[in-house]
Coordinates of C-alpha atoms and ligand atoms in Angstrom, one line a residue:
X1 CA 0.0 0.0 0.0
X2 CA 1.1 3.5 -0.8
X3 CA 0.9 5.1 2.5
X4 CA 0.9 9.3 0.9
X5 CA -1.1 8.5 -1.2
X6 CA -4.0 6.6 1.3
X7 CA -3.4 9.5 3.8
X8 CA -4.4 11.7 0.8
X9 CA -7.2 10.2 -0.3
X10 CA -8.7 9.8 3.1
X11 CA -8.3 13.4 4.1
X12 CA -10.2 14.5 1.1
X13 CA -12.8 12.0 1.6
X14 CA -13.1 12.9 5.1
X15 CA -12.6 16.3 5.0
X16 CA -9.8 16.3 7.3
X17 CA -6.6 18.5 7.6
X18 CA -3.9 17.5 9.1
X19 CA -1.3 19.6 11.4
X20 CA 2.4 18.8 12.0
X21 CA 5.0 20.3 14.9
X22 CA 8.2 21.0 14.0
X23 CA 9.7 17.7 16.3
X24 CA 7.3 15.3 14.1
X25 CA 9.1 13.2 12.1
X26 CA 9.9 14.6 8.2
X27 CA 7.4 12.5 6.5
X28 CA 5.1 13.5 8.3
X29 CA 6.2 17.3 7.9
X30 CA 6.0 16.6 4.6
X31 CA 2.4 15.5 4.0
X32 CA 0.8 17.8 6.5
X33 CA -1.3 20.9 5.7
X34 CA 0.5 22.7 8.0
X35 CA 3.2 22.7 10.0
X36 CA 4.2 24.8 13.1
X37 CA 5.2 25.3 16.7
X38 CA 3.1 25.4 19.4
X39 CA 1.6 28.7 18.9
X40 CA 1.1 28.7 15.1
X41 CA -0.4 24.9 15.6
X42 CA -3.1 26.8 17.8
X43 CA -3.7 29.7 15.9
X44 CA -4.2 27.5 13.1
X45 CA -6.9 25.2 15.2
X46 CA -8.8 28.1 16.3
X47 CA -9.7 28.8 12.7
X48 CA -10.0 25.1 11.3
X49 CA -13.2 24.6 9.3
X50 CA -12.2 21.0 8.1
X51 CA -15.1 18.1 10.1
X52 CA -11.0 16.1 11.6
X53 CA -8.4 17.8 12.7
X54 CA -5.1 15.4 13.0
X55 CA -2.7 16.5 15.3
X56 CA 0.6 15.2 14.4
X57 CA 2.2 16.0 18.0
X58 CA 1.8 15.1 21.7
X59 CA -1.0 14.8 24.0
X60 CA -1.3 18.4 25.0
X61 CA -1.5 19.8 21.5
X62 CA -4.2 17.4 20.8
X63 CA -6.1 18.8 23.7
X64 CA -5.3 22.2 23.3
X65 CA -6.8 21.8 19.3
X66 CA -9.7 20.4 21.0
X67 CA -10.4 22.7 23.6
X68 CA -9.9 25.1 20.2
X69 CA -12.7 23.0 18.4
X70 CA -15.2 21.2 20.5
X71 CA -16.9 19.9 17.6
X72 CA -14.2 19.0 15.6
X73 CA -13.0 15.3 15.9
X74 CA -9.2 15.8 17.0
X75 CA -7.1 12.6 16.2
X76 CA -3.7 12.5 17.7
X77 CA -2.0 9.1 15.7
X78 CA -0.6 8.1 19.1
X79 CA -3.1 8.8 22.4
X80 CA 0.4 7.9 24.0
X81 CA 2.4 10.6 23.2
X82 CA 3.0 12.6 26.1
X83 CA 5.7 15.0 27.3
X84 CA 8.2 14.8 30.0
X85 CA 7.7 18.6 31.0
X86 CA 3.8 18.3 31.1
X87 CA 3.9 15.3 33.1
X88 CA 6.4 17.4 35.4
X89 CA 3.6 19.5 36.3
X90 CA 0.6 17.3 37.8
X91 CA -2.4 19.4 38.3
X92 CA -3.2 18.6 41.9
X93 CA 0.1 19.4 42.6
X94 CA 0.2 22.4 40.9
X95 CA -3.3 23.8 42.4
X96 CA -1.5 23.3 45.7
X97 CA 1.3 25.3 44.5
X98 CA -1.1 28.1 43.3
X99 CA -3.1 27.9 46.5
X100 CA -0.1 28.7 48.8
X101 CA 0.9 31.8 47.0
X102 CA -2.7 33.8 46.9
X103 CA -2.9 37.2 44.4
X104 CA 0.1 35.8 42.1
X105 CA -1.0 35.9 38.3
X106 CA -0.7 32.3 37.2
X107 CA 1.2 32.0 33.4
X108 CA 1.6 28.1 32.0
X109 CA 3.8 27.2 28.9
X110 CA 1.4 25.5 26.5
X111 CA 2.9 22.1 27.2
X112 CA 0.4 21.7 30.4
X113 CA -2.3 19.3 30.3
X114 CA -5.7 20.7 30.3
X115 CA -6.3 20.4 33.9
X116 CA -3.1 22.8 34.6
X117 CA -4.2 25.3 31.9
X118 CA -7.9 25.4 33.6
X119 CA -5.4 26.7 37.0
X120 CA -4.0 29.7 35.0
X121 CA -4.7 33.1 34.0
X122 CA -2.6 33.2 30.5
X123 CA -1.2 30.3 28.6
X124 CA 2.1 30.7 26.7
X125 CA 4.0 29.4 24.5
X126 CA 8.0 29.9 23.5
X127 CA 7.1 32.7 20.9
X128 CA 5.2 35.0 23.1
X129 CA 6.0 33.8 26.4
X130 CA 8.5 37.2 27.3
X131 CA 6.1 40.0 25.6
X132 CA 3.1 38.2 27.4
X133 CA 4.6 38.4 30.8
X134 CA 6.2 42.3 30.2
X135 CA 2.6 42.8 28.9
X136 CA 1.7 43.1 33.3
X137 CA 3.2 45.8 35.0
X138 CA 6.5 44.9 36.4
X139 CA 5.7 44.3 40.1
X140 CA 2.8 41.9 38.9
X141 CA 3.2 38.4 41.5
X142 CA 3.4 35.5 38.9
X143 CA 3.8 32.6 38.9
X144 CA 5.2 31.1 36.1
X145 CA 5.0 26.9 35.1
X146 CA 6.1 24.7 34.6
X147 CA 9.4 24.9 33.1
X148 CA 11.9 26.2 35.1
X149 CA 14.2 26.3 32.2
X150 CA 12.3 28.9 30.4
X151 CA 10.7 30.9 33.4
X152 CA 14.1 31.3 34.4
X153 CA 15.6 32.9 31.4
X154 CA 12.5 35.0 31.1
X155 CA 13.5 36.3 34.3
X156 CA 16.8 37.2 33.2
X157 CA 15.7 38.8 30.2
X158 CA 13.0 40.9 31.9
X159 CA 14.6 41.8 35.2
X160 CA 11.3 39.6 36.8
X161 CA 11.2 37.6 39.6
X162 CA 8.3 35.3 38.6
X163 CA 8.2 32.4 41.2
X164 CA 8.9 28.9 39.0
X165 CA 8.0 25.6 39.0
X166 CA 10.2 23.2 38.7
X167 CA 9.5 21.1 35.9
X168 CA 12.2 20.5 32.7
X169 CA 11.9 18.7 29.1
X170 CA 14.1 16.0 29.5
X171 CA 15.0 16.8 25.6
X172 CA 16.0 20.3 26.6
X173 CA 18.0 19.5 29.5
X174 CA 20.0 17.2 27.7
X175 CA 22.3 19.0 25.9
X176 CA 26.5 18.9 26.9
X177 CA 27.8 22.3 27.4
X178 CA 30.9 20.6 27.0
X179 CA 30.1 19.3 23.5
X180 CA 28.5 22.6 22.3
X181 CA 32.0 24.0 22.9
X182 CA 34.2 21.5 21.8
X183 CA 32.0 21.9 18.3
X184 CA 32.0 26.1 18.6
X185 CA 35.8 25.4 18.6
X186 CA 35.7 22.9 15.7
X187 CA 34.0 25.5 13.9
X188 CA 34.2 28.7 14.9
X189 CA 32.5 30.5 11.9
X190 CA 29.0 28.3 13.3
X191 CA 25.9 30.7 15.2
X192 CA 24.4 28.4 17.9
X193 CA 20.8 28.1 18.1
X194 CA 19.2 26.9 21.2
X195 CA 15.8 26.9 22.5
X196 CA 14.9 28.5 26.3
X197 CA 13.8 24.9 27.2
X198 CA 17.5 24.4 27.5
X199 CA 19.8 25.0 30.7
X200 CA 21.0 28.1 31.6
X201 CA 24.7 27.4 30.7
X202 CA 23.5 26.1 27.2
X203 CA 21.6 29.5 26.3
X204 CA 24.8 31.3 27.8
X205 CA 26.8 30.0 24.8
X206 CA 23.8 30.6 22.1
X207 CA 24.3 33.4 19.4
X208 CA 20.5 33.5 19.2
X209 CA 17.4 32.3 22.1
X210 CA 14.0 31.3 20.2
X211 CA 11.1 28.8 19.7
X212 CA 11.5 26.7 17.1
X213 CA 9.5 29.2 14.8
X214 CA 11.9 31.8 15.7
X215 CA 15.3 29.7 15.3
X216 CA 14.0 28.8 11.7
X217 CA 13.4 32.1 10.5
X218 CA 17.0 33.5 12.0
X219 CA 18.5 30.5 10.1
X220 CA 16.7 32.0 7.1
X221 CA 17.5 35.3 7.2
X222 CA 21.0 34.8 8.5
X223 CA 23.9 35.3 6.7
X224 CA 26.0 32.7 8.4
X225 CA 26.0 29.3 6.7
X226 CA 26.4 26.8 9.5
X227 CA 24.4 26.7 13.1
X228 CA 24.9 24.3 16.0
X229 CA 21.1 24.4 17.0
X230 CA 20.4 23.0 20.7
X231 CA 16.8 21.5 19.9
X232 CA 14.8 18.5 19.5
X233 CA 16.5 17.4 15.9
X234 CA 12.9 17.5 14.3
X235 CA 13.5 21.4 13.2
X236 CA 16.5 20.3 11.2
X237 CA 14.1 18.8 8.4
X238 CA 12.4 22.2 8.1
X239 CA 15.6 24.1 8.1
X240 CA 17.6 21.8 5.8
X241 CA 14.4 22.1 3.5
X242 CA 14.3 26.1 3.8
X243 CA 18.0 26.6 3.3
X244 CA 19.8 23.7 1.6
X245 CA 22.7 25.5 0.7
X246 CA 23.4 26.1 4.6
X247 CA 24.4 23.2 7.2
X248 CA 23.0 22.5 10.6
X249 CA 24.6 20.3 13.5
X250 CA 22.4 19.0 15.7
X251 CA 24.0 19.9 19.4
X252 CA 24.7 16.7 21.3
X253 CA 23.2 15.2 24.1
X254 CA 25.4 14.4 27.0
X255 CA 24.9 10.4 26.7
X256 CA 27.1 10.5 23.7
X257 CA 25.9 8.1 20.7
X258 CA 22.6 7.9 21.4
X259 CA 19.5 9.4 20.0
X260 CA 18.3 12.0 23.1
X261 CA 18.4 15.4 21.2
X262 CA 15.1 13.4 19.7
X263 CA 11.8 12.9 21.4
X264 CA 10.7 9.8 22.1
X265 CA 7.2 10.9 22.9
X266 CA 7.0 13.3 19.1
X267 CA 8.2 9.8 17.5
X268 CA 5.5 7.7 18.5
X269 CA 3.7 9.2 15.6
X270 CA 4.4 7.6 12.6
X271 CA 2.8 7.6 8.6
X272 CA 1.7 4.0 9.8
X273 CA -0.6 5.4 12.8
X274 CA -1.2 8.3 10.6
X275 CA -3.2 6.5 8.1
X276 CA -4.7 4.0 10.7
X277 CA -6.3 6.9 13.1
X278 CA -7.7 8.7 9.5
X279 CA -9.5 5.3 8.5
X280 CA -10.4 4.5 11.8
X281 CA -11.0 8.2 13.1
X282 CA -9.5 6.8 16.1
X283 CA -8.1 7.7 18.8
X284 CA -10.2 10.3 19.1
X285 CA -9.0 13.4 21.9
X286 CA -11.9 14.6 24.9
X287 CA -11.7 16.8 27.3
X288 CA -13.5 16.8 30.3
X289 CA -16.4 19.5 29.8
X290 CA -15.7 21.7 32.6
X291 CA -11.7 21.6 32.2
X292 CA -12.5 22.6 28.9
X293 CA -14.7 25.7 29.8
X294 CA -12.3 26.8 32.2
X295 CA -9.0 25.8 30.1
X296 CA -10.4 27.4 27.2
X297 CA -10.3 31.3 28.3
X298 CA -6.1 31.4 28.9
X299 CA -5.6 29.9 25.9
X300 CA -7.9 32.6 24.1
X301 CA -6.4 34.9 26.1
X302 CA -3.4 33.9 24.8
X303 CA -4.4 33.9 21.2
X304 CA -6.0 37.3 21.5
X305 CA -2.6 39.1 23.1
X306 CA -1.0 37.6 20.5
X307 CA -2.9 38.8 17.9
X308 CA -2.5 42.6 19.6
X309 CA 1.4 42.1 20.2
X310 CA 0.9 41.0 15.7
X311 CA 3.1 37.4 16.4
Ligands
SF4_401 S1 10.5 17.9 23.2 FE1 10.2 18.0 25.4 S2 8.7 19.6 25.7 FE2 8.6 19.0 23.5 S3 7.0 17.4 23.5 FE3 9.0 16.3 23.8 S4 9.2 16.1 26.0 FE4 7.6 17.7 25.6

């Protein structure tokens, strides 16, 4: 069977669209309608007209598309794909955590379940997550989740002192500040690229900070021709794609040989589960009604700051 072309036949017949991240792998990137980070992926969901929407991503973007479209059928190829940094953040933990620091504006990265997001005030995501906390007056209390990583940075950058929680990507945190340098020093004409998931002393030695949207269109417009880029190695496709004539070294991991600057969780979707859930229009994403209601305003919030702020 010719996978492509059964994934395109059944999205016409169906009237389905289907919606790639970045980390996904590049047949998959390929064949989507659309492909994105985490904020474009929702922008994109809150305006879907198509009867399926296919998430080709983890758990969370699956529910956040579905919190989007209630009456929509979301797929997500894999129910199983999760995320290490969501998962860091359990939700009953986390309204405990909100509970013992009363009048603190509550601000979650986008990779939160549903539960966590229906705890907050205004969802983020990589792309807007600096202009949407300086968009509260600088002695705002916030509290700022889950991961630490990024909160942290934000901090840095905006002279904040947003309390954290203290959740990571294991992707993110794996990347060797030893290795990044050994490689600056092996080539020394190279911009590195990292992600604020990563560890302070990673984004120390970065040329340039950014979501994954951000790091692609840098690449673009730079005039540099090689980039160490410290994140998941899915963005790589997409930038080898946008400017062949450039190279990109994926940073190392500190375990050496294997695989980690790739995430298991995005690789559970393959073209294989991607054809299966468009036949079967299964597994299908829900979220609980009432989460929903309540998740459904930060992430609009969100959407509609930035819409203002024009990202
Ligand atoms: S790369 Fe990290 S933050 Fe992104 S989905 Fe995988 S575990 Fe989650």
């Amino acid at each position: 069977m010719n996978l492509k072309e059964e994934i395109n036949r059944l999205r016409k017949e169906k009237n389905a669209v289907i919606l790639a991240h970045y980390y996904q792998e590049g047949d998959i990137q390929d064949l989507a309608d659309f492909v994105g980070d985490s904020l474009a992926l929702a922008q994109w969901a809150s305006r879907c007209t198509a009867d399926i929407l296919v998430m080709c991503g983890v758990h969370f973007m699956g529910e956040t598309a579905k919190i989007l479209c209630p009456d929509k059928k979301v797929l997500v190829p894999d129910l199983t794909a999760g995320c290490s940094l969501a998962d860091s953040c359990p939700a009953d933990r986390f309204a405990d955590f909100v509970k013992a620091h009363p009048g603190h504006t509550v601000i979650s990265y986008v990779n939160t379940s549903a539960a966590v997001k229906a705890l907050t005030d205004v969802v983020v995501t990589s792309t807007n997550a600096r202009q949407i906390v300086e968009s509260f007056p600088q002695e705002t209390p916030i509290i700022f989740g889950p991961d630490r990583n990024l909160g942290s940075y934000i901090n840095a950058v905006t002279g904040r002192q947003m309390l954290l929680w203290d959740g990571a990507c294991h992707v993110h945190e794996q990347f060797s500040v030893e290795k990044i340098v050994e490689l600056k020093a092996a080539h020394p004409d190279a911009e590195v690229l990292a992600h604020p998931e990563c560890k302070g002393a990673v984004l120390k030695l970065a040329d340039v900070v950014g979501s994954t949207a951000a790091l692609l269109k840098h690449a673009v417009k730079s005039p540099c021709r090689r980039f160490i880029v410290a994140t998941e190695a899915g963005i790589l496709h997409e930038m080898r794609k946008q400017c062949p004539d450039k190279e990109f070294i994926p940073a190392p991991p500190n375990a050496g040989i294997c695989a980690c600057n790739e995430c298991n969780f995005m690789r559970l979707n393959t073209m294989e589960k991607l054809y299966a859930c468009l036949r079967d229009e299964s597994p299908a994403i829900e979220v609980d009604p009432d989460i929903a209601a309540r998740a459904v305003k930060p992430i609009e919030r969100m959407l509609d700051i930035s819409r203002k702020l024009g990202l």
